[in-house]
Amino acid sequence: MNIESNPRSAAMPPDLGGPRISLYTEEYAADPYRTHREMLRRFGSLAPVELAPGVPATLVIGYHTALRILNDPDRFSSDPRVWEQTVPADCPIRPMMEWYPNPLHSGGSDHTRYRSATAEALGRVDLHRLHDTVEQLATPLINSFCADGHCDVVGQYALPLVFATLNAILGCTADIGRRAATGMAAVFDTVEAADGNRMILGALDELTRMKRAEPTEDVTSRLVAHPAGLDDEEMVCHLALLYAAGIEPPQNLIVNTLLLMLTDERFAGNVLGGSLSTRDALDEVLFTNPPLANYCIRYPRRPILVDDVWLPAHQPVLISMAACNNDPAVRSGNITDNRSHLAFGVGPHACPARPMAMLIVQDAIDQLLDALPEIELAVPREELRWRPGPFHRSLVALPVIFPSSPPIQGIAIR
C-alpha cells in the first residue's frame, strides 16, 4: 500500500470516478457482497460511499490496506470532532460516530487511560462463572418455546440472552438494561437515533450513580473504582460503548452462525453430527458474514495518498470487515481455525473483550443445539430479510422449526 502525506486540504472524500454507493439501503443489506465485488472491480481497495443521505465517506475493501490504516494511529485518528462540525445534529448516523470520552474515540494518553480501565474491568470477569451464567439464562428462554415446535431465534433467544448476559456482567438492573438496549437498537438502525442515544445515556447515568453508591462485584463497579478516576460523563460513555459492543455484535454473530449451520450442507450435515464444531462455524462466519459489516472508523489527520487515491483530512474512512475478510488477495479456500479476520478489529483499538464474546456466543449456540438438535430453518433462505443500515450485518428474524420437546433442566450458578 502506498501512503503519502500532503499539506493540501480537501472538503470531502473523493468521488473515485463514479457516484457514491449507499450503504443504508435495503438493496445493500440484502447482498453487500455483490456490491463489494463491484466496488473492488471499479475502484480497487478504496470505494466512495454514503453512510446516510448527504454523508460521504470512503470504504476500505482491501485487506492489506485496512491492516495498515488500523495500525497507523499517527496518521489515521479515531477522533471525529473536526468531522462532527460538518454534520447536522440530526444526522441519523451521528450517534454511532460522534466523539465520546471512551477508548473507541480517543488516542494518545487518553486512549491509554480509557483502555486500561476497560480492559482491566473486563479482564476480571470469571469466564468459568460466565459459562454457567449463559447456561442459566439460556435454559428458561429455550423452555419458553421448546414445546411450541417453532421460534424466532432473533427475538426469542439471541437478543434476550445477550441482553441478560450483559446486564449480569455489568451488574445492571433489567429496567436500566432494557432502556439502554432499546436505545442502542435505534442507534444501530439509524432510525430515531438521537432519541435512542438520549435513552442510552440517561439509563447509564442512572447505573453509574447506583454503583457509586452501592458497588458490587461487576464490571461497572470496577470501572467506578479504577485508578483512572473516570468521572460521571466518562463512566456513562464507557458503559455506552460496552452496550454497543456487547449486544448487537454478539446477537448478530449467534444468528449469522446458526444461519450458516442450518443452511450450509458442510455444517448442517456435520456440525449437528459432531464432525465439525461450533467454533469452526464461528470462524467461518467471522470471515464471511461478520456481525459488524463496516466500522472501525478512522479520520486522516491531513490529506494523504493511499493506494493512489487522495483521502482528505478529517473525513471518515470505514473499514469493511465483510469486504476485507473476503478480499481475493488474501482469502484462501480453507478458513477453519483461521483467526486472521478483522471482525474484532486490529491494532491499538482492537476489541479487548474477544475471549468473553466468543465464549458467550459459542455457549449460546451450543445450548440451543443441545436442547433442539433437529432444529431447521422454517422458511427458504431467500425469504429472510436483513436489517438495512451502514454498520451491522443483522437479520430481521430467523424463524426455525423443531420437534416439540419437554423443558430442559437448568443449573445453579456456582
XYZ file of C-alpha atoms in Angstrom:
414
model
C 0.000 0.000 0.000
C 1.288 3.416 -0.946
C 0.755 6.066 1.768
C 1.994 9.612 1.323
C 1.080 12.835 3.128
C 0.439 16.209 1.530
C -0.442 19.549 3.142
C -3.297 20.163 0.690
C -6.792 20.228 2.148
C -9.982 18.726 0.757
C -13.591 19.214 1.697
C -14.922 15.699 1.276
C -13.898 12.152 0.367
C -13.004 11.660 -3.296
C -15.573 10.531 -5.861
C -13.087 7.994 -7.262
C -14.666 8.042 -10.697
C -18.348 7.445 -10.077
C -21.434 8.088 -7.944
C -21.274 7.160 -4.312
C -22.677 3.799 -3.244
C -25.302 3.965 -0.494
C -24.666 1.667 2.470
C -28.006 2.367 4.158
C -30.380 0.837 1.587
C -32.317 -2.426 1.726
C -30.624 -3.414 -1.532
C -27.178 -3.183 0.052
C -28.342 -5.015 3.193
C -29.778 -7.860 1.102
C -26.465 -8.622 -0.641
C -23.490 -6.485 0.404
C -21.048 -8.982 -1.086
C -22.238 -8.415 -4.634
C -21.777 -4.684 -4.004
C -18.293 -5.256 -2.584
C -17.242 -7.254 -5.632
C -18.463 -4.485 -7.915
C -16.669 -1.887 -5.762
C -13.425 -3.848 -5.964
C -13.709 -4.151 -9.742
C -14.439 -0.435 -10.218
C -12.359 1.244 -7.543
C -9.762 -1.107 -6.105
C -9.142 -1.050 -2.356
C -10.984 2.257 -1.636
C -14.592 2.967 -2.616
C -16.746 6.142 -2.418
C -19.841 5.566 -0.276
C -22.634 7.363 1.539
C -23.419 6.404 5.133
C -26.675 8.384 5.099
C -28.144 10.814 2.549
C -25.541 13.526 2.037
C -22.940 11.946 4.364
C -19.933 10.857 2.279
C -17.163 8.507 3.370
C -14.532 6.177 1.967
C -14.909 2.430 2.441
C -11.768 0.294 2.707
C -12.377 -3.032 0.954
C -8.771 -4.247 0.627
C -7.421 -6.402 3.486
C -3.809 -5.169 3.457
C -4.903 -1.546 3.134
C -7.159 -1.987 6.157
C -4.368 -3.526 8.244
C -2.010 -0.656 7.589
C -4.616 2.005 8.321
C -5.722 0.335 11.560
C -2.109 0.004 12.710
C -1.229 3.652 11.938
C -2.895 5.853 14.601
C -0.348 8.621 13.989
C -1.810 9.298 10.549
C -5.324 7.903 10.980
C -7.050 9.240 14.082
C -10.107 7.831 15.831
C -11.205 11.309 16.945
C -14.193 12.559 14.882
C -14.563 16.028 16.391
C -13.434 18.004 13.327
C -15.731 15.934 11.099
C -18.638 16.455 13.507
C -18.575 20.189 12.815
C -19.633 19.470 9.216
C -22.547 17.152 10.087
C -26.045 18.289 11.151
C -27.027 17.484 14.721
C -29.962 15.391 13.497
C -27.901 13.275 11.106
C -29.127 9.683 11.646
C -25.672 8.101 11.787
C -24.123 10.752 14.020
C -24.773 8.923 17.337
C -22.760 5.946 16.048
C -19.837 8.140 15.009
C -19.652 11.245 17.187
C -16.986 11.783 19.818
C -17.349 10.426 23.330
C -14.715 10.228 26.086
C -14.087 6.487 25.757
C -11.334 4.320 24.245
C -13.018 3.953 20.846
C -12.851 7.670 20.034
C -9.577 8.679 21.680
C -5.845 8.485 21.137
C -2.568 9.066 22.950
C -2.618 9.273 26.745
C -6.434 9.494 26.839
C -6.697 6.211 24.950
C -4.170 4.571 27.274
C -6.112 5.721 30.342
C -9.514 4.728 28.996
C -8.445 1.393 27.537
C -6.627 0.345 30.699
C -9.788 0.901 32.742
C -11.974 -1.027 30.299
C -9.535 -3.876 29.698
C -8.854 -4.405 33.403
C -12.546 -4.318 34.330
C -13.391 -6.838 31.603
C -10.296 -8.927 32.279
C -11.501 -9.710 35.811
C -14.681 -11.396 34.560
C -14.590 -15.043 35.649
C -15.066 -16.958 32.387
C -15.978 -20.189 34.177
C -18.732 -18.414 36.059
C -19.763 -16.640 32.866
C -20.247 -20.027 31.178
C -22.639 -21.009 33.967
C -24.405 -17.647 33.699
C -25.056 -18.118 29.979
C -26.385 -21.636 30.573
C -28.621 -20.497 33.413
C -30.051 -17.654 31.322
C -30.432 -19.783 28.168
C -32.429 -22.543 29.871
C -35.653 -20.613 30.644
C -35.551 -18.960 27.222
C -35.386 -22.339 25.478
C -38.074 -23.708 27.805
C -40.362 -20.831 26.824
C -40.624 -22.096 23.238
C -39.336 -25.698 23.125
C -42.859 -27.179 23.354
C -44.157 -24.922 20.565
C -42.062 -26.502 17.826
C -41.071 -23.111 16.405
C -39.499 -19.779 17.372
C -37.750 -16.689 16.061
C -34.134 -17.078 17.148
C -33.502 -13.317 16.983
C -36.354 -12.070 19.154
C -36.969 -15.078 21.384
C -33.437 -16.262 22.041
C -30.347 -14.397 20.800
C -31.358 -10.858 21.769
C -32.826 -11.621 25.227
C -29.938 -13.972 26.053
C -27.218 -11.493 25.098
C -29.120 -8.678 26.799
C -29.482 -10.605 30.078
C -25.861 -11.793 29.995
C -24.540 -8.257 29.511
C -26.741 -6.992 32.328
C -25.265 -9.674 34.591
C -21.707 -8.728 33.594
C -22.350 -5.022 34.215
C -24.439 -5.530 37.352
C -27.330 -3.740 35.657
C -30.974 -3.981 36.614
C -33.394 -5.296 33.995
C -35.164 -1.934 33.675
C -32.000 0.107 33.131
C -30.657 -2.520 30.750
C -33.899 -2.584 28.756
C -33.796 1.159 28.212
C -30.139 1.014 27.169
C -30.768 -1.884 24.780
C -33.799 -0.199 23.200
C -31.835 2.985 22.665
C -28.859 1.111 21.235
C -31.051 -0.697 18.696
C -32.357 2.668 17.464
C -28.801 3.972 17.116
C -27.647 0.947 15.091
C -30.709 1.100 12.847
C -30.164 4.875 12.378
C -33.911 5.330 12.965
C -34.770 7.897 15.656
C -31.110 7.591 16.586
C -30.946 10.861 18.530
C -33.810 9.778 20.787
C -32.177 6.376 21.198
C -28.912 7.997 22.162
C -30.597 10.093 24.853
C -32.293 6.970 26.185
C -28.946 5.149 26.444
C -27.155 7.986 28.195
C -29.973 8.538 30.684
C -30.161 4.860 31.619
C -26.400 4.508 32.028
C -26.127 7.676 34.097
C -28.587 6.038 36.481
C -26.481 2.856 36.543
C -23.323 4.858 37.271
C -24.901 6.665 40.205
C -26.252 3.378 41.549
C -22.806 1.727 41.501
C -21.066 4.730 43.018
C -23.496 4.491 45.928
C -23.503 0.687 46.259
C -20.654 -1.032 44.388
C -20.835 -4.786 43.857
C -18.700 -7.397 42.088
C -19.302 -6.406 38.458
C -17.699 -4.547 35.562
C -19.467 -1.245 36.277
C -18.270 -1.195 39.888
C -14.721 -1.998 38.735
C -14.815 0.905 36.294
C -16.050 3.221 39.044
C -13.227 2.130 41.351
C -10.446 2.057 38.750
C -7.413 4.313 39.382
C -8.134 6.048 36.063
C -10.714 8.024 38.062
C -13.446 8.142 35.424
C -15.914 10.965 36.043
C -19.664 10.565 35.505
C -19.580 11.551 31.839
C -16.662 9.214 31.145
C -18.382 6.397 33.009
C -21.582 6.785 31.005
C -19.660 6.861 27.726
C -17.613 3.775 28.660
C -20.791 1.897 29.543
C -22.443 3.031 26.311
C -19.518 1.558 24.405
C -19.896 -1.726 26.289
C -23.592 -1.813 25.377
C -22.839 -1.033 21.731
C -20.234 -3.801 21.580
C -21.964 -6.189 23.959
C -25.459 -6.554 22.476
C -25.686 -6.001 18.732
C -22.495 -7.784 17.550
C -22.866 -10.924 19.759
C -26.553 -11.177 18.875
C -25.750 -10.959 15.168
C -22.910 -13.452 15.486
C -25.181 -16.006 17.170
C -27.836 -15.610 14.481
C -25.484 -15.490 11.485
C -23.661 -18.596 12.723
C -26.877 -20.518 13.238
C -27.976 -19.483 9.755
C -24.805 -20.996 8.324
C -25.166 -24.172 10.355
C -28.782 -24.633 9.264
C -28.346 -23.893 5.563
C -24.845 -24.960 4.511
C -24.556 -28.704 3.955
C -20.964 -28.720 5.217
C -22.257 -27.637 8.611
C -25.861 -28.765 8.633
C -24.730 -32.265 7.838
C -21.682 -32.327 10.063
C -21.887 -29.896 12.967
C -25.021 -31.426 14.411
C -23.439 -34.835 13.915
C -20.319 -33.776 15.749
C -17.779 -33.839 12.918
C -17.252 -30.073 12.896
C -17.522 -27.872 15.964
C -19.486 -24.729 16.664
C -16.139 -22.942 16.780
C -15.476 -23.993 13.178
C -18.781 -22.404 12.160
C -17.959 -19.258 14.140
C -14.589 -18.919 12.405
C -16.324 -19.229 9.051
C -18.909 -16.566 9.885
C -16.350 -14.145 11.310
C -14.737 -14.262 7.863
C -17.727 -14.486 5.563
C -20.596 -12.763 7.368
C -19.234 -10.773 10.352
C -21.755 -9.179 12.745
C -20.453 -5.682 12.003
C -20.046 -5.373 8.251
C -18.454 -1.904 8.271
C -16.961 0.088 11.144
C -13.506 0.784 12.720
C -13.808 4.400 11.568
C -10.682 6.488 11.115
C -10.087 10.125 10.125
C -6.869 11.118 8.308
C -5.096 13.816 10.293
C -4.098 15.514 6.998
C -4.686 14.851 3.292
C -2.984 11.585 2.478
C -2.351 9.447 -0.597
C -3.418 5.839 -0.101
C -3.225 3.350 -2.950
C -3.065 6.219 -5.486
C -6.155 7.905 -4.008
C -6.061 11.184 -2.077
C -8.045 10.967 1.152
C -8.969 14.350 2.634
C -8.255 15.301 6.214
C -10.837 14.606 8.916
C -13.272 12.753 6.662
C -14.445 9.250 7.667
C -12.649 6.186 6.384
C -14.526 2.994 7.315
C -13.088 -0.475 7.305
C -15.397 -3.011 5.673
C -14.657 -6.111 7.697
C -17.060 -8.038 5.465
C -15.269 -6.992 2.265
C -11.696 -7.163 3.594
C -12.153 -10.642 5.041
C -13.293 -11.813 1.614
C -10.624 -9.942 -0.356
C -9.479 -12.342 -3.108
C -5.909 -11.166 -2.478
C -5.836 -12.937 0.894
C -8.809 -15.288 1.030
C -7.952 -18.971 0.753
C -10.363 -21.866 0.435
C -9.973 -23.348 3.934
C -10.530 -20.946 6.833
C -11.168 -23.494 9.584
C -9.245 -22.452 12.699
C -8.052 -19.313 10.875
C -8.239 -16.218 13.131
C -6.790 -13.629 10.727
C -10.171 -11.974 10.098
C -10.828 -8.340 11.046
C -14.156 -8.942 12.823
C -12.757 -7.799 16.194
C -10.523 -5.114 14.708
C -6.750 -4.986 14.898
C -4.162 -2.550 16.206
C -4.422 -0.334 19.291
C -8.241 -0.241 19.124
C -8.836 -3.989 18.755
C -11.681 -5.302 20.903
C -10.393 -6.284 24.383
C -13.436 -8.486 25.059
C -12.806 -11.047 22.323
C -12.438 -14.139 24.600
C -15.534 -13.196 26.579
C -17.604 -12.507 23.459
C -16.604 -15.797 21.847
C -17.497 -17.719 24.997
C -20.953 -16.130 25.197
C -21.738 -16.742 21.537
C -20.432 -20.301 21.433
C -22.226 -21.257 24.649
C -25.466 -19.709 23.383
C -25.346 -21.735 20.177
C -24.332 -24.967 21.905
C -27.131 -24.640 24.451
C -29.737 -24.230 21.714
C -28.427 -27.090 19.553
C -28.027 -29.429 22.529
C -31.640 -28.803 23.526
C -33.081 -28.844 19.989
C -30.747 -30.949 17.811
C -33.300 -31.315 14.987
C -33.791 -27.587 14.516
C -34.366 -26.439 10.913
C -34.927 -23.178 9.084
C -38.673 -22.555 8.813
C -38.596 -20.644 5.508
C -36.393 -20.686 2.407
C -33.204 -18.743 2.989
C -34.019 -16.288 0.204
C -37.111 -15.162 2.139
C -35.057 -13.941 5.107
C -34.690 -10.156 5.383
C -31.625 -8.223 6.532
C -31.920 -5.013 8.537
C -30.751 -2.019 6.497
C -28.015 0.160 7.965
C -24.415 1.045 7.085
C -22.775 -0.745 10.009
C -24.375 -4.016 11.112
C -24.985 -7.354 9.381
C -28.197 -8.431 11.055
C -31.284 -10.460 10.173
C -34.721 -9.062 10.977
C -35.763 -12.552 12.141
C -34.562 -16.160 11.969
C -37.664 -18.392 12.089
C -36.935 -22.046 12.879
C -38.908 -25.235 13.471
C -38.135 -28.367 15.506
C -39.941 -31.295 17.107
C -41.832 -30.272 20.224
C -39.617 -31.002 23.239
C -40.092 -31.104 27.017
C -38.428 -28.422 29.206
C -34.755 -28.897 29.957
C -33.221 -28.751 33.425
C -31.054 -25.772 34.305
C -28.126 -25.280 36.652
C -27.398 -23.082 39.613
C -24.595 -20.538 39.295
C -21.646 -21.603 41.388
